[in-house]
Coordinates of N, CA, C and O in Angstrom, one line a residue:
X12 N 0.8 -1.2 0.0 CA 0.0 0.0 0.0 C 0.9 1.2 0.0 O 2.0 1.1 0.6
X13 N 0.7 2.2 -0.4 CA 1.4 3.3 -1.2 C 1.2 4.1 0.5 O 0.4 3.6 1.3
X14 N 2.3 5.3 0.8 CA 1.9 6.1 1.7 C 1.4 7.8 1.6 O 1.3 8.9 2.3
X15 N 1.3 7.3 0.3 CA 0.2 8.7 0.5 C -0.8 8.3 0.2 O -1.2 7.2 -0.3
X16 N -1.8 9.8 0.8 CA -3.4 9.4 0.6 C -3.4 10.6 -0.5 O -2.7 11.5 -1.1
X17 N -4.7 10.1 -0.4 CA -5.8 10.7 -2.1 C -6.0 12.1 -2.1 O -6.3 12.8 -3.1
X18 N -5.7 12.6 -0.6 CA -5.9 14.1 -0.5 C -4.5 14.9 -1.0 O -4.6 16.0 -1.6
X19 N -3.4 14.3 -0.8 CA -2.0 15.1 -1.1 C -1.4 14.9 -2.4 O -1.4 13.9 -3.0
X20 N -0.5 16.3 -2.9 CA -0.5 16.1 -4.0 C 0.8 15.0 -4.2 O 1.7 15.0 -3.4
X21 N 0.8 13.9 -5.6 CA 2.1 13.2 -5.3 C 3.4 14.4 -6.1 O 4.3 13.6 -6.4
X22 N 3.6 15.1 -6.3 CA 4.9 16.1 -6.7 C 4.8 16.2 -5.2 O 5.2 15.1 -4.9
X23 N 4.5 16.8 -4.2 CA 4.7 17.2 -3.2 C 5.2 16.0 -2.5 O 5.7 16.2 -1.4
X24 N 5.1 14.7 -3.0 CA 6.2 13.3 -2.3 C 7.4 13.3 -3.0 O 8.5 13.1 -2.6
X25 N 7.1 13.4 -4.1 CA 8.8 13.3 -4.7 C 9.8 14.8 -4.8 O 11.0 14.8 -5.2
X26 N 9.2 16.0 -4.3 CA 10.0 16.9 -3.5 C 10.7 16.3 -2.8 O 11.9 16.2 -3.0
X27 N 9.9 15.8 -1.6 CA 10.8 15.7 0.0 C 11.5 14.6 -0.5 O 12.7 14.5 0.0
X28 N 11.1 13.5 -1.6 CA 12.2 12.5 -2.2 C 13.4 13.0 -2.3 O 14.3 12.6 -1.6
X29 N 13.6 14.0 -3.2 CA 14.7 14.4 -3.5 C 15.5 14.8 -3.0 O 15.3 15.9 -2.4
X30 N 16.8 14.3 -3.0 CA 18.0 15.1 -1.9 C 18.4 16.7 -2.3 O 18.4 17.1 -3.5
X31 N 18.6 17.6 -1.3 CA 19.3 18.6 -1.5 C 20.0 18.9 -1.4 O 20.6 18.7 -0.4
X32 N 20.7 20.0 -2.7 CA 22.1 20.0 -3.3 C 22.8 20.5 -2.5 O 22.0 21.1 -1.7
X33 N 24.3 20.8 -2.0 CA 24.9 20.5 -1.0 C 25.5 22.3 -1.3 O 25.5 23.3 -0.6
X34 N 25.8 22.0 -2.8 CA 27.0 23.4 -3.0 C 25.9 23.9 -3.9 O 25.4 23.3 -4.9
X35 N 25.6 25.2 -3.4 CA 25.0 26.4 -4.7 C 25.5 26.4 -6.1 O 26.7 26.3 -6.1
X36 N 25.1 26.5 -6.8 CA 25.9 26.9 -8.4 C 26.4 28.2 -8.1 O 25.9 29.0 -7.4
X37 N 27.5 28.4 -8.9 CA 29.2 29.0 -9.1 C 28.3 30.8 -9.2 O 27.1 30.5 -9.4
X38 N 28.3 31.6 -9.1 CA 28.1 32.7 -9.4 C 28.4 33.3 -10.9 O 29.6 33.2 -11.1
X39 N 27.9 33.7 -11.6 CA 28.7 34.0 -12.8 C 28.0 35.2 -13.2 O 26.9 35.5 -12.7
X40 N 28.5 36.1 -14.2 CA 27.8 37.2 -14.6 C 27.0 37.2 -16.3 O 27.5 36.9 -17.4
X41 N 25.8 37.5 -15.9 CA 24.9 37.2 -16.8 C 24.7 38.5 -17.5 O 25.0 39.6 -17.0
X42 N 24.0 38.6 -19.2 CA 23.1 40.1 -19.1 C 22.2 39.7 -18.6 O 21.9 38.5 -18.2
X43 N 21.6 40.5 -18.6 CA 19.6 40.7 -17.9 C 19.1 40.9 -19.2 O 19.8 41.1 -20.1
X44 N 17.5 40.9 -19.3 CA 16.7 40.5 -20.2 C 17.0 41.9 -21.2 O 17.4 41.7 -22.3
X45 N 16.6 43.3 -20.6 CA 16.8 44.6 -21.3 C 18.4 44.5 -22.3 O 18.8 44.9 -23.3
X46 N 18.9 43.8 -21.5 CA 20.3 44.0 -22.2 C 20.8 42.9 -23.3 O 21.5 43.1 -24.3
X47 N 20.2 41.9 -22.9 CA 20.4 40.7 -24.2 C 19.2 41.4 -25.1 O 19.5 41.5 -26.3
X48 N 18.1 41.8 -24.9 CA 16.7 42.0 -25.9 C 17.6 43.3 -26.8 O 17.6 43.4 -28.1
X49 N 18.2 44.1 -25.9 CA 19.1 45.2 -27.3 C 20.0 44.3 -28.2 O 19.7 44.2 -29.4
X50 N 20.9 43.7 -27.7 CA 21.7 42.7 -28.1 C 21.4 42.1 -29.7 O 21.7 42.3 -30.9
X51 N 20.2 41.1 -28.8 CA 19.8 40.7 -30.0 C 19.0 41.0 -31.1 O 18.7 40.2 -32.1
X52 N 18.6 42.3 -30.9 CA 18.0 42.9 -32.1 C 18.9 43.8 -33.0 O 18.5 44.0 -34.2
X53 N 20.2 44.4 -32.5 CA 21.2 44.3 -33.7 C 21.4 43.6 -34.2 O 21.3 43.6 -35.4
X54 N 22.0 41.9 -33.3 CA 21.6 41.1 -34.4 C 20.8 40.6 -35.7 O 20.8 40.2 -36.9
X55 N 20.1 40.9 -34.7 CA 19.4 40.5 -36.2 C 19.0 41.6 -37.3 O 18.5 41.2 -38.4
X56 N 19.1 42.8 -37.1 CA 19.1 43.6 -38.2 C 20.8 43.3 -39.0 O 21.1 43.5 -40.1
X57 N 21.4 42.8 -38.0 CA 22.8 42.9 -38.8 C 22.7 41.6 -40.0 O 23.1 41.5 -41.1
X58 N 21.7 40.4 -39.1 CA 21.7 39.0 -40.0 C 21.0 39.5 -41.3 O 21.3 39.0 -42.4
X59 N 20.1 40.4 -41.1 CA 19.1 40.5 -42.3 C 19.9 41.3 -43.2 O 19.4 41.2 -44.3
X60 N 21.2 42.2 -43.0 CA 21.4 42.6 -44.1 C 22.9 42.1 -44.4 O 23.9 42.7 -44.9
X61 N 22.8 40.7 -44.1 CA 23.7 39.8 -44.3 C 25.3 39.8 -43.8 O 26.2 39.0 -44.1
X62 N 25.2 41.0 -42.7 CA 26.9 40.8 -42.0 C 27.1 39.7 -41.4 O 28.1 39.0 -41.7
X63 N 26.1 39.3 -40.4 CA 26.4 38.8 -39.4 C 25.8 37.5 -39.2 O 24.6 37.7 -39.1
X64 N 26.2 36.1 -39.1 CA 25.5 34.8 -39.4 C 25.7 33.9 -38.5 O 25.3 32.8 -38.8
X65 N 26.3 34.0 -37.6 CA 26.3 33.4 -36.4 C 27.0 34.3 -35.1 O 27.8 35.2 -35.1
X66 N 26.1 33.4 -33.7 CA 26.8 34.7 -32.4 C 26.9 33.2 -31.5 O 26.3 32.2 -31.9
X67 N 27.7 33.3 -30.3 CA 28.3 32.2 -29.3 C 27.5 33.6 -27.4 O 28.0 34.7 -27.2
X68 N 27.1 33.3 -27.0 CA 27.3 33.7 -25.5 C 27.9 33.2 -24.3 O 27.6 32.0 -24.0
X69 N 28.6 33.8 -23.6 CA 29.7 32.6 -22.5 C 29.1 33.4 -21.4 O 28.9 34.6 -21.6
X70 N 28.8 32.9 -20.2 CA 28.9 33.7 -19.1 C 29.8 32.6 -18.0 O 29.7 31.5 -17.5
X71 N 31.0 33.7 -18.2 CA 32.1 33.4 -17.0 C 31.6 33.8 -15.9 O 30.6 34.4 -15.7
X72 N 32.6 33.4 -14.7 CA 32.5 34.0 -13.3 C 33.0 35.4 -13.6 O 32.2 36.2 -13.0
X73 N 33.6 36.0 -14.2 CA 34.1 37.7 -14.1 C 33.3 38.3 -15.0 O 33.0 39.5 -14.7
X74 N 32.8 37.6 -16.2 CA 32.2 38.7 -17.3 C 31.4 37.7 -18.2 O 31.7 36.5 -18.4
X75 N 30.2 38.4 -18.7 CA 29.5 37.7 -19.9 C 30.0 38.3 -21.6 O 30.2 39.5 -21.7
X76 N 30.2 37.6 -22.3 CA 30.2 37.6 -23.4 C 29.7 37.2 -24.4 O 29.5 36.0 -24.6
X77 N 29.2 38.4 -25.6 CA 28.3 38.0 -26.9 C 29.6 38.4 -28.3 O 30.0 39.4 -28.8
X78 N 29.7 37.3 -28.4 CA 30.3 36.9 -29.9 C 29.3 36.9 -31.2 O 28.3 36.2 -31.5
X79 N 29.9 38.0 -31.7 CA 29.4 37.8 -33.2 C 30.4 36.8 -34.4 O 31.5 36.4 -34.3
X80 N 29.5 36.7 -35.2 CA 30.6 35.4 -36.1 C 29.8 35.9 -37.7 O 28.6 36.1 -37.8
X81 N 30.7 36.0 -38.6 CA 30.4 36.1 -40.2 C 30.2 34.7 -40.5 O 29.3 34.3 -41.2
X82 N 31.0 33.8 -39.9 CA 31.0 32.2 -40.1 C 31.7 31.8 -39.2 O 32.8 32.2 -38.9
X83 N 30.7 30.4 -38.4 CA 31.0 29.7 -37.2 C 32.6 29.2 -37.3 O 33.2 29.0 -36.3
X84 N 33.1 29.1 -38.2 CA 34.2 28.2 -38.2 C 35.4 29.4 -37.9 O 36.4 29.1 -37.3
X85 N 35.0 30.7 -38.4 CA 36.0 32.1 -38.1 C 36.2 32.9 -36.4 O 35.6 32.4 -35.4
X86 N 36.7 33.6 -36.2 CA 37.1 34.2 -35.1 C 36.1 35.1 -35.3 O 35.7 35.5 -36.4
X87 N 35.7 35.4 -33.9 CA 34.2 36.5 -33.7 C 34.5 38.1 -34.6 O 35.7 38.3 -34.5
X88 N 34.1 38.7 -35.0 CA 34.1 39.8 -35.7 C 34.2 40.8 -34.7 O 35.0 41.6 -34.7
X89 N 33.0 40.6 -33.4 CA 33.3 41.7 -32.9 C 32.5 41.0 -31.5 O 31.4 40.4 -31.6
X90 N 33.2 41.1 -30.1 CA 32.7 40.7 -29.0 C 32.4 42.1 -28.0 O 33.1 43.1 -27.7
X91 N 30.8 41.6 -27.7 CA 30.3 42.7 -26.6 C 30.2 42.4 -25.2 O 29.1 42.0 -24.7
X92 N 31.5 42.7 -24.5 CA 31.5 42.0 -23.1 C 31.0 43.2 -21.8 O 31.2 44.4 -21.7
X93 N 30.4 42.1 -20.8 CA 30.0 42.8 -19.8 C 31.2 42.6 -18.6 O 31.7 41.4 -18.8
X94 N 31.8 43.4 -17.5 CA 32.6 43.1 -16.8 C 32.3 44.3 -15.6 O 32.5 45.6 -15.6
X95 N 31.7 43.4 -14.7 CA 31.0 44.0 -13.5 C 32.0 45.6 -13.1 O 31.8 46.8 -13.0
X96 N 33.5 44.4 -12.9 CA 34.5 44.8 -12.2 C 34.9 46.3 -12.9 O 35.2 47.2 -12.2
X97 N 34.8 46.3 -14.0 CA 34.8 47.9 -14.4 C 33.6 49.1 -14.8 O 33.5 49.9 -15.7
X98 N 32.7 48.7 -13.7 CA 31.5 49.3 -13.3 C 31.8 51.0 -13.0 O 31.1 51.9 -13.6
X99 N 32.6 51.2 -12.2 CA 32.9 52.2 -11.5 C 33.8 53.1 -12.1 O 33.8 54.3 -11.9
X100 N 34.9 52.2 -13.3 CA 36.0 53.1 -13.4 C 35.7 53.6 -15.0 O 35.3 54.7 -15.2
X101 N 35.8 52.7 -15.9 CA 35.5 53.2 -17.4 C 34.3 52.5 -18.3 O 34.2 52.6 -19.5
X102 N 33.4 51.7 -17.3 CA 32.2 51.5 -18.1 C 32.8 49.7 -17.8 O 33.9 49.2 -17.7
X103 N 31.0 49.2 -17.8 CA 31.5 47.8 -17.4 C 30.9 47.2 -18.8 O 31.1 46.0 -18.8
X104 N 30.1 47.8 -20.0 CA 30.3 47.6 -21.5 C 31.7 48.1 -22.7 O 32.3 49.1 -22.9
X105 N 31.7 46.7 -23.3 CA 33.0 47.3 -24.3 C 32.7 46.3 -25.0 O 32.3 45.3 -24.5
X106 N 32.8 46.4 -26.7 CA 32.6 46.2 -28.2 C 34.5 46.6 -28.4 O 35.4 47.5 -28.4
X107 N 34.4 44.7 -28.9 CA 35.9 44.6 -28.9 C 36.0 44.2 -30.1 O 35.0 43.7 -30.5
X108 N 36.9 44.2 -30.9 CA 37.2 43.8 -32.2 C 37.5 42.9 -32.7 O 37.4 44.1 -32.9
X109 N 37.9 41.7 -33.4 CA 38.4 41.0 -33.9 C 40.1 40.7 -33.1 O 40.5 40.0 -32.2
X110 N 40.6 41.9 -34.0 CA 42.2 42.3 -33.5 C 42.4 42.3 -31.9 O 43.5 42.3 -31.3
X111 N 41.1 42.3 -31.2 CA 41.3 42.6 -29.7 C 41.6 44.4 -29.3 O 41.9 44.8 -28.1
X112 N 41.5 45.2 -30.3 CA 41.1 46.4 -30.1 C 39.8 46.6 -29.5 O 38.8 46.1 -29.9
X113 N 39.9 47.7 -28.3 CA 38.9 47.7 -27.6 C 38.1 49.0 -28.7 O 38.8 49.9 -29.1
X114 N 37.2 48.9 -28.9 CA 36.4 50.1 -30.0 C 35.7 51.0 -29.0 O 35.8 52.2 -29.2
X115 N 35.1 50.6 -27.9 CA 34.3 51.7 -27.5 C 33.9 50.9 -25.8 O 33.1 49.9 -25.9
X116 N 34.2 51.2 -25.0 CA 34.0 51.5 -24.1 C 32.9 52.1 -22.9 O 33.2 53.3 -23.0
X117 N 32.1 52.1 -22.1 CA 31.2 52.7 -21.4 C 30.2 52.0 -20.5 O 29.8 50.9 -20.4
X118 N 29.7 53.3 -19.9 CA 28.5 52.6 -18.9 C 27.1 52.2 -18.9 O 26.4 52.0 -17.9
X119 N 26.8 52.3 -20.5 CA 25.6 52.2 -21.0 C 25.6 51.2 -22.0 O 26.8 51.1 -22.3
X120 N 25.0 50.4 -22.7 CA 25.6 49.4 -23.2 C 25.0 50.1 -24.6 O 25.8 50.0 -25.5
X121 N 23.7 50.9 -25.0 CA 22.9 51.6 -25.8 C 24.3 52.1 -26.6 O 24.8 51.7 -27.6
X122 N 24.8 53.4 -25.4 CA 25.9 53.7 -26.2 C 27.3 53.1 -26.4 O 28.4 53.7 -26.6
X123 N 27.1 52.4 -26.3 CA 28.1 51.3 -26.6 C 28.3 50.6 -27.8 O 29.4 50.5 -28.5
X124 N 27.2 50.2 -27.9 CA 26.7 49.6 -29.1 C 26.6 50.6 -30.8 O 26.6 50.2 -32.0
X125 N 26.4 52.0 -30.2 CA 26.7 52.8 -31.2 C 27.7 52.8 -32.2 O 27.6 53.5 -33.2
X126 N 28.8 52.0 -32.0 CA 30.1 52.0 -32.6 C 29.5 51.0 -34.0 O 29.5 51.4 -35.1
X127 N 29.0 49.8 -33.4 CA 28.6 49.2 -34.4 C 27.4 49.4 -35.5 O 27.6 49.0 -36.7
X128 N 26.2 50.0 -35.2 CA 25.5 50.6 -35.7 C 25.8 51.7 -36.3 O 25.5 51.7 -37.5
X129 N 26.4 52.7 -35.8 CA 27.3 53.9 -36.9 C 27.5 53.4 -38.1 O 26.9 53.6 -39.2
X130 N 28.7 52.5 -37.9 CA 29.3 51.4 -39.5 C 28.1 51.3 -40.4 O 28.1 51.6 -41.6
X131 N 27.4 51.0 -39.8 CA 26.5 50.3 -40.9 C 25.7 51.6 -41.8 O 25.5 51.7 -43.0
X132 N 25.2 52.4 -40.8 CA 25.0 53.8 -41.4 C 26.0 55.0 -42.0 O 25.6 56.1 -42.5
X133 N 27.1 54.6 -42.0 CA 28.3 55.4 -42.9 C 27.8 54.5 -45.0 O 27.8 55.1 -46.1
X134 N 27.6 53.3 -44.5 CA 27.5 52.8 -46.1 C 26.4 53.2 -46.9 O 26.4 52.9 -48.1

């Protein structure tokens, strides 16, 4: 005979089943929704007019990162990393280049992102 009754829900038995996990998961830095939703809508204006055809996101323990890619098999074109740790001093957004030239720098990611959107409006 089973030990629950008819009144309780059974998810509420295989909760208390389940052991709990011992070590928290790692801390890492993420974007937040406003910030990936800008993100990804350059993308895809950039996909539609054919720059840009694949992107990778990493979130490390120190910083998240969005890789753009012309093609998966190539080195990112241009990475937009977040790094908490320079919140305070020169902007914790920067749009980095291929070359590893830092292009633009700051504490807003909007204008941040200007560097890349500019380009496309110079053509």
């Amino acid at each position: 005979m089973s030990s629950i009754s008819e009144d309780t829900d059974p998810s509420e038995a295989r909760a208390v089943a389940r052991p709990a996990t011992a070590t928290p998961p790692p801390n890492r830095v993420t974007f937040n929704r406003l910030e990936l939703n800008r993100i990804l809508n350059l993308y895809g204006r950039m996909v539609a007019d054919g720059e840009w055809r694949d992107y990778a996101i990493d979130f490390l323990k120190d910083r998240a990162v969005f890789s753009v890619f012309r093609r998966a098999s190539e080195v990112p074109i241009y990475r937009i990393e977040k790094d908490p740790r320079l919140a305070r001093k020169q902007g914790m957004y920067s749009v980095i280049s291929a070359t590893g030239l830092i292009l633009r720098r700051g504490h807003e990611l909007e204008r941040v992102l200007l560097v890349i959107d500019r380009k496309l409006a110079l053509v």
